[in-house]
Short mmCIF file of C-alpha atoms and ligand atoms in Angstrom, two decimals:
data_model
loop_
_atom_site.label_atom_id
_atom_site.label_comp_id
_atom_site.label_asym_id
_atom_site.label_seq_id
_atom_site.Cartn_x
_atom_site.Cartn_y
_atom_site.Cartn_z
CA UNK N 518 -42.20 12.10 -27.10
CA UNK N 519 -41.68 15.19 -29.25
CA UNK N 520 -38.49 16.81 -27.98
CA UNK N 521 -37.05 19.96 -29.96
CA UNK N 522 -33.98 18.59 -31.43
CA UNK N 523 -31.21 21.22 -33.01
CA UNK N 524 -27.71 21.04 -34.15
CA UNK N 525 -24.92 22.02 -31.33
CA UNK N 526 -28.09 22.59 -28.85
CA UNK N 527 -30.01 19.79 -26.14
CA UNK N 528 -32.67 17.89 -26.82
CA UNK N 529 -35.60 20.47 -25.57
CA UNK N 530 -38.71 19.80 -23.61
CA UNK N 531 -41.56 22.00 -24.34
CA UNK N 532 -44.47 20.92 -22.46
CA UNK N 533 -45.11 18.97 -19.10
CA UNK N 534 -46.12 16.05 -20.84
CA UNK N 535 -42.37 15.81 -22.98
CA UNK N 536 -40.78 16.66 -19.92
CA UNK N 537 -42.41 13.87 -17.51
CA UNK N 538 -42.01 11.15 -21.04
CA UNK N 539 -38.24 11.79 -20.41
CA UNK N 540 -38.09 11.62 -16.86
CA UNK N 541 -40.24 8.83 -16.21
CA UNK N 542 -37.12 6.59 -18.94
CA UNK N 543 -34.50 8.00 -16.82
CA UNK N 544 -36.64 6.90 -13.53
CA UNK N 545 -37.33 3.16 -15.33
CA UNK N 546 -32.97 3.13 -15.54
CA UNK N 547 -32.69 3.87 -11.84
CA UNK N 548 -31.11 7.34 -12.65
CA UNK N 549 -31.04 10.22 -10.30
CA UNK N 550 -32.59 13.26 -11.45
CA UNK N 551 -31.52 17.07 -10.89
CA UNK N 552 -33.79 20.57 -12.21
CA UNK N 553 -31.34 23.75 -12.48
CA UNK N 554 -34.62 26.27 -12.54
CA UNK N 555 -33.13 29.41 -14.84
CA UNK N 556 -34.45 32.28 -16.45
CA UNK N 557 -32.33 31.99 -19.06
CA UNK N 558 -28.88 34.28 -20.15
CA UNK N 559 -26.83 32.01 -18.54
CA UNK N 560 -23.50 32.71 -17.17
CA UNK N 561 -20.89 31.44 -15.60
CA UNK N 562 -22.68 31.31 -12.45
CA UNK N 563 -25.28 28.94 -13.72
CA UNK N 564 -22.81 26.71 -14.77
CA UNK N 565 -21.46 26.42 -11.20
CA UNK N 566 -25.28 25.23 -10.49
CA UNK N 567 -24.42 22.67 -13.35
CA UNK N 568 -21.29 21.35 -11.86
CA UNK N 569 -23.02 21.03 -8.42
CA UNK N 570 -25.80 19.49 -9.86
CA UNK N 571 -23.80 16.89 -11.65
CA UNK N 572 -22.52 16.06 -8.14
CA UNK N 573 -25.98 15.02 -6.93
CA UNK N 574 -27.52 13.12 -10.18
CA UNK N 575 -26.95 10.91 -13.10
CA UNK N 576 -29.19 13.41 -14.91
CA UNK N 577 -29.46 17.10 -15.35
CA UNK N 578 -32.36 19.07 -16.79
CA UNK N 579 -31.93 23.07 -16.91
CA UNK N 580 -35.21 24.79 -16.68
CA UNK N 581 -35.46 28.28 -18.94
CA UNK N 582 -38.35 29.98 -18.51
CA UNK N 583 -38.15 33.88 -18.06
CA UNK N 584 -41.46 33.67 -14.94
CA UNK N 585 -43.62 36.98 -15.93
CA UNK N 586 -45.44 36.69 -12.22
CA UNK N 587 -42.03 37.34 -10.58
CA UNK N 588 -41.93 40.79 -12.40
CA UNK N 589 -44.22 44.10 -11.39
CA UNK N 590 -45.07 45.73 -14.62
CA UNK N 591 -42.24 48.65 -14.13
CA UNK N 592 -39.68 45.80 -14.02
CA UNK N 593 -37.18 44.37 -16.73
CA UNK N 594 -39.19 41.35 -17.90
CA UNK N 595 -39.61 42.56 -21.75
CA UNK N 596 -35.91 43.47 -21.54
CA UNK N 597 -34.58 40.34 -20.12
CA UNK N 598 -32.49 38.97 -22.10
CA UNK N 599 -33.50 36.07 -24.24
CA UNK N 600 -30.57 33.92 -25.76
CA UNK N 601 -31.98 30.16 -25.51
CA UNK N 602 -29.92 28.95 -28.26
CA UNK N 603 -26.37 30.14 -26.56
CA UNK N 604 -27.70 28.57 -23.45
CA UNK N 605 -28.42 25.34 -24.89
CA UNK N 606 -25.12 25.29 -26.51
CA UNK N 607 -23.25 26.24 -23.28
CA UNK N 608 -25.61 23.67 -20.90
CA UNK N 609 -24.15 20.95 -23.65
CA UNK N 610 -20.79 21.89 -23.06
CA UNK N 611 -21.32 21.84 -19.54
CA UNK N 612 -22.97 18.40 -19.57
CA UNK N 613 -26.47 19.13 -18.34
CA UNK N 614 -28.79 16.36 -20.50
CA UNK N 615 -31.81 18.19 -21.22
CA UNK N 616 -33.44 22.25 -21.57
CA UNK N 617 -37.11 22.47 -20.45
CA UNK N 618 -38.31 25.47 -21.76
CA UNK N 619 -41.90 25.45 -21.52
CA UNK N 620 -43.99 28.71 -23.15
CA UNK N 621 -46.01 31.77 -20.78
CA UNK N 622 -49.36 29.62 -21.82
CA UNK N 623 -47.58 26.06 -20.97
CA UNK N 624 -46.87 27.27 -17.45
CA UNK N 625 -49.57 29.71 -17.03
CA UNK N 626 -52.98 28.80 -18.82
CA UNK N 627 -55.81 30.52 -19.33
CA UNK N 628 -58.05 30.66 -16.06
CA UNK N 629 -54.51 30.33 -13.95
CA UNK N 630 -55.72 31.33 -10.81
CA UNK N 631 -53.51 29.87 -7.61
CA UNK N 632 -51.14 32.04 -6.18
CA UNK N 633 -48.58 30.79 -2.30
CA UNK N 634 -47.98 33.02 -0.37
CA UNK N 635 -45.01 32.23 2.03
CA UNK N 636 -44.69 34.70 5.19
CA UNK N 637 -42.06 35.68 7.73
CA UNK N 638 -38.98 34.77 5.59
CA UNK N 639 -40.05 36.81 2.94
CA UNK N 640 -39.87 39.94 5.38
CA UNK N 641 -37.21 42.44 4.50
CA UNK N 642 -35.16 42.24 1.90
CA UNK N 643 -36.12 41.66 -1.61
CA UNK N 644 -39.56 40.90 0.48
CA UNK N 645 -40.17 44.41 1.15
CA UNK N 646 -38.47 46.56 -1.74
CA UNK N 647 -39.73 43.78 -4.45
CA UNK N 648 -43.44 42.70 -2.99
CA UNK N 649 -44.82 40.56 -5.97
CA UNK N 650 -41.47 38.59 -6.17
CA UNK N 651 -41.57 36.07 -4.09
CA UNK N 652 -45.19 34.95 -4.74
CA UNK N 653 -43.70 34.96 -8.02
CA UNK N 654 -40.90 32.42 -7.61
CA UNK N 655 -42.65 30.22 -5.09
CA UNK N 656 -45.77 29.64 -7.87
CA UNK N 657 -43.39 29.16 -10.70
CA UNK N 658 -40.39 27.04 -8.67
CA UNK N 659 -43.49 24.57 -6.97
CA UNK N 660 -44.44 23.70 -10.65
CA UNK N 661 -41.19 23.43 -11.95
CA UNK N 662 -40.50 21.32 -9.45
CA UNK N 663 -43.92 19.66 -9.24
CA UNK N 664 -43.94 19.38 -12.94
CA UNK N 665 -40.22 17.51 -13.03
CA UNK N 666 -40.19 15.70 -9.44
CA UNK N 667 -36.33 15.67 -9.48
CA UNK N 668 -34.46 14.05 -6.82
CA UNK N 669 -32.39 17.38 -6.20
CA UNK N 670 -32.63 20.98 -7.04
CA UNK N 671 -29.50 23.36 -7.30
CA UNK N 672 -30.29 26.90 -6.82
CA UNK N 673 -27.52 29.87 -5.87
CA UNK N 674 -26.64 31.57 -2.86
CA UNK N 675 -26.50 34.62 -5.05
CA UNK N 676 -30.25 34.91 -4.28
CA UNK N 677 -29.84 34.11 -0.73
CA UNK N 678 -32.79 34.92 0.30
CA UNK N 679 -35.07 33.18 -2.49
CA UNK N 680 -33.41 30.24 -1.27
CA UNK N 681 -34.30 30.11 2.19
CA UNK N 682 -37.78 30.77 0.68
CA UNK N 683 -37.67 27.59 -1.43
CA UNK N 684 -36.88 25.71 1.31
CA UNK N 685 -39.45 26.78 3.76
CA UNK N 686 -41.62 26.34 1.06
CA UNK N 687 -40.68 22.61 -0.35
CA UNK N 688 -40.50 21.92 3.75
CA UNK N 689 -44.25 23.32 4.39
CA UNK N 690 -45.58 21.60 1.17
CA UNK N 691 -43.59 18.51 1.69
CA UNK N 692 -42.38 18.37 -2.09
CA UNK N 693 -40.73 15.20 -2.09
CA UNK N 694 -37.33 17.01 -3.25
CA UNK N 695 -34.32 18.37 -2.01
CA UNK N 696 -33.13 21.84 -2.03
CA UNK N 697 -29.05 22.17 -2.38
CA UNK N 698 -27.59 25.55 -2.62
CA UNK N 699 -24.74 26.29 -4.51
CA UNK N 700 -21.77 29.08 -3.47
CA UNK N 701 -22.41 32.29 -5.13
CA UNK N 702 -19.88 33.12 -8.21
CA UNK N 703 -18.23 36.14 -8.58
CA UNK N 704 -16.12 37.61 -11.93
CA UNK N 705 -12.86 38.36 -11.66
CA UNK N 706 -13.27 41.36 -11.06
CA UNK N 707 -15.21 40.34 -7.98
CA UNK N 708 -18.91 41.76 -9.27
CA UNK N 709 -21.51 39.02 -8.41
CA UNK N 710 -22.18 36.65 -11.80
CA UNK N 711 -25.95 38.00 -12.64
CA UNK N 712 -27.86 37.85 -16.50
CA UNK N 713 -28.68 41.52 -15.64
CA UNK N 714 -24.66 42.61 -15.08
CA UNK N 715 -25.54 42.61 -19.41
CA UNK N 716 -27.66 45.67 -18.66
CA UNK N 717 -23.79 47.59 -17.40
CA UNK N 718 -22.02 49.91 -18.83
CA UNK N 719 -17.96 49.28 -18.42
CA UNK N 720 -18.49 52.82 -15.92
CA UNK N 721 -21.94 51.46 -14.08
CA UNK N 722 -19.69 48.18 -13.61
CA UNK N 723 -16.95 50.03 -12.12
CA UNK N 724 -19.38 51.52 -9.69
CA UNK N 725 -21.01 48.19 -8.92
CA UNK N 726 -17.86 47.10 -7.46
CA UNK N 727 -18.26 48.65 -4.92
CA UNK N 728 -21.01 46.48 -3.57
CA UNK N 729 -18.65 43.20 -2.82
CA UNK N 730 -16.10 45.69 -1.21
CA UNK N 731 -18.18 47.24 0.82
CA UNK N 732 -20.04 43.92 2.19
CA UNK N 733 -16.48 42.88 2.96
CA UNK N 734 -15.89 45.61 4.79
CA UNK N 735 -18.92 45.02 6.76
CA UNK N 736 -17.51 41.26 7.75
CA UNK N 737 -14.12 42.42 8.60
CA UNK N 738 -14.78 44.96 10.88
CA UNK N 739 -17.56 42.83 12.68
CA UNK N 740 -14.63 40.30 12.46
CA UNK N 741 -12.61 43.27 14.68
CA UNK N 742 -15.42 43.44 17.00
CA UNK N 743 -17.72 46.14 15.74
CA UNK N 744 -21.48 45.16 15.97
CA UNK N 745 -23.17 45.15 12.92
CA UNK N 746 -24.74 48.75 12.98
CA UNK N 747 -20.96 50.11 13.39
CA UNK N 748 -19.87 47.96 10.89
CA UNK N 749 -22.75 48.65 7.85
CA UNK N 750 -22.43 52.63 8.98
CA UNK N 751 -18.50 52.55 8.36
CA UNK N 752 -18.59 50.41 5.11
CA UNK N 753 -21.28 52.99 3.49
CA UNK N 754 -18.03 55.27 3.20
CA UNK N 755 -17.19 52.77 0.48
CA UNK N 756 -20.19 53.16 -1.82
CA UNK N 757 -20.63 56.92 -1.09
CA UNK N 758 -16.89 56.68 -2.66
CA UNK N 759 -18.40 55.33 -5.90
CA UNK N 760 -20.99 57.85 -5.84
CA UNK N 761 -23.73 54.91 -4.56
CA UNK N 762 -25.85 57.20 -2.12
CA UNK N 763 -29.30 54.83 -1.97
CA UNK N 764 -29.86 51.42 -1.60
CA UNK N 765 -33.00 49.44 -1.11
CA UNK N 766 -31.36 47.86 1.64
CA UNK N 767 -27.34 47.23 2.98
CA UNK N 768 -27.88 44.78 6.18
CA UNK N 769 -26.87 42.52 8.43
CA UNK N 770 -29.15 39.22 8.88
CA UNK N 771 -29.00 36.27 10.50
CA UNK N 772 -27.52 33.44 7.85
CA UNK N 773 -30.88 31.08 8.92
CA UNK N 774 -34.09 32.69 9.90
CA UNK N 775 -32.79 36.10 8.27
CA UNK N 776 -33.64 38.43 11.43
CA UNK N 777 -32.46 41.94 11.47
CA UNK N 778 -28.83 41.76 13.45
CA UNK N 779 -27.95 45.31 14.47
CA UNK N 780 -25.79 44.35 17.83
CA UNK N 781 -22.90 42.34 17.96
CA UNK N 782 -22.61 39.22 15.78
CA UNK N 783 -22.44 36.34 17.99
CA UNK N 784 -24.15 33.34 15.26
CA UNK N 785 -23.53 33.04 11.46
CA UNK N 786 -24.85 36.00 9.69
CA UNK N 787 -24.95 37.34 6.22
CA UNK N 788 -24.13 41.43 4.96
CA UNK N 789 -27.14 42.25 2.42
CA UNK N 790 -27.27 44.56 -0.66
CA UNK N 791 -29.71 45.62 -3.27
CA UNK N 792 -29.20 48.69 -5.44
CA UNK N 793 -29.60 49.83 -8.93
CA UNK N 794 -26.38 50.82 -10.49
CA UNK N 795 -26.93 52.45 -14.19
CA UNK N 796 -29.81 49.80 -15.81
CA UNK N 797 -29.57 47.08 -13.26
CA UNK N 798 -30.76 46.39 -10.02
CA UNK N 799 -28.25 44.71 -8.22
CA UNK N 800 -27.78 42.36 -5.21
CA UNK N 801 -24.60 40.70 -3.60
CA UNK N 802 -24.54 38.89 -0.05
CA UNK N 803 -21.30 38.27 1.68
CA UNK N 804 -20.93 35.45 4.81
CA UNK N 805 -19.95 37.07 8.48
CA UNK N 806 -18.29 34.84 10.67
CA UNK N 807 -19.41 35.47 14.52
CA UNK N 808 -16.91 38.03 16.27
O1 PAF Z 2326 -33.24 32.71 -9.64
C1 PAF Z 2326 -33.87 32.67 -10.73
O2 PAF Z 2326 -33.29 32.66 -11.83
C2 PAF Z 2326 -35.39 32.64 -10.70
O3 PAF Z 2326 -35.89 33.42 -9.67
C3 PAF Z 2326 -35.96 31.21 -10.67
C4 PAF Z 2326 -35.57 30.49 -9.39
C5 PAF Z 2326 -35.48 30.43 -11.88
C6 PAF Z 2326 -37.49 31.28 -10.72
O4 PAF Z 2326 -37.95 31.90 -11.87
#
């Protein structure tokens, strides 16, 4: 086994064949096994994923690998930012046990060629104003996952949508895993935990606030008995407020199957909302309770 070993950081995994040598001596112990799949610039948020996954394991590798399929080429993946050492150090701290960070050619070889595509829960949403993305995740998560074969895998509800997709998926390919989400983390400030709030300026971050408050709005009026149309068209008074006047999408769905709910809320549902704000794109989901 050739783990990367560094002062102040975790022992780092490289390639498959590192990363399997240290799971199959954890596996001889008897040890439970979790994968924390990352793209790196980690955050408070990902350390929530941490602390859930320490709930579920004896073990707890955190994958960094910033996935170049999930990004269209106008996207941010040059620009993401890259600060593996500071995440190593932080994962420690934390008490995660291992990093896999695997290089573009480790994951994606020359003559690469498979692709999943995943349909119907990838309508909508990030589905429709992102279209490479989830192809994207669902290649790179089934080989993370494929490559690791944890017992558990922690992802957020930040991304609430991506999640449904990884379950569907590790459901329909019966990857012998299971998928735990993990409450999504906000600042104090109440802005979303994301590696791209770096991208902010203190004024776009300001203006991104308005996001949470206006999903909130959304659940406390359908709380009052509005349906959700009255509710989303009330609430956009909010982000007109902070001069947000287009969104790739501000919606009520369905917390499960993620249909379009437009009438009144009568089962679990979710508000939705994807905008940029200054540099970032950013999304925030907030939990409805039925009326
Ligand atoms: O949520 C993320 O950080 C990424 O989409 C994931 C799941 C690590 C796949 O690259």
């Amino acid at each position: 086994m050739a783990l990367d070993l560094n002062a102040n950081c975790l022992p780092t995994a490289r390639t498959v064949a590192d990363l399997r040598d240290q799971v199959k001596v954890w596996r001889a112990d008897g040890l439970r096994i979790a994968l924390v799949p990352t793209m790196g610039a980690l955050h408070i948020g990902h350390m929530s994923l941490i602390e859930e996954a320490k709930k579920h394991a004896d073990k707890v590798i955190v994958s960094i690998f910033v996935n170049p399929t999930q990004f269209a080429p106008h996207e941010d993946f040059d620009a993401y930012p890259r600060t593996e050492k500071t995440d190593s150090e932080l994962v420690k701290d934390h008490g995660g046990h291992l990093i896999y960070a695997p290089s573009g050619t480790e994951m994606y070889p020359d003559g690469f060629s498979t692709s999943i595509n995943i349909t119907g829960i990838t309508n909508g949403l990030c589905g429709d104003s992102r279209p490479h993305f989830f192809g994207g995740v669902a290649i790179v998560v089934s080989k993370l996952l494929l490559q690791a074969l944890p017992d558990v895998a922690i992802f957020g509800e930040k991304d609430y949508q991506q999640l449904q997709v990884i379950k569907r998926m590790v459901a329909d390919l019966n990857i012998p895993v299971e998928v735990v989400g993990a409450p999504l983390v906000r600042d104090e400030d109440g802005l979303a935990t994301s590696s791209r709030n770096k991208y902010l300026t203190a004024q776009d971050r300001q203006q991104g606030l308005a996001l949470h408050k206006a999903l909130a709005n959304v659940a406390t009026l359908v709380k009052n008995g509005k349906t959700a149309a009255d509710a989303l068209k009330a609430s956009e008074a909010i982000l007109n407020d902070a001069e947000i006047t287009s969104w790739d999408y501000f919606e009520v769905r369905d917390a499960s199957d993620l249909t379009l709910v437009d009438g009144p809320v009568t089962r679990p549902a979710r508000a939705f909302i994807a905008t940029q704000v200054g540099k970032a794109r950013l999304i925030d989901n907030w939990p409805i309770d039925p009326a």
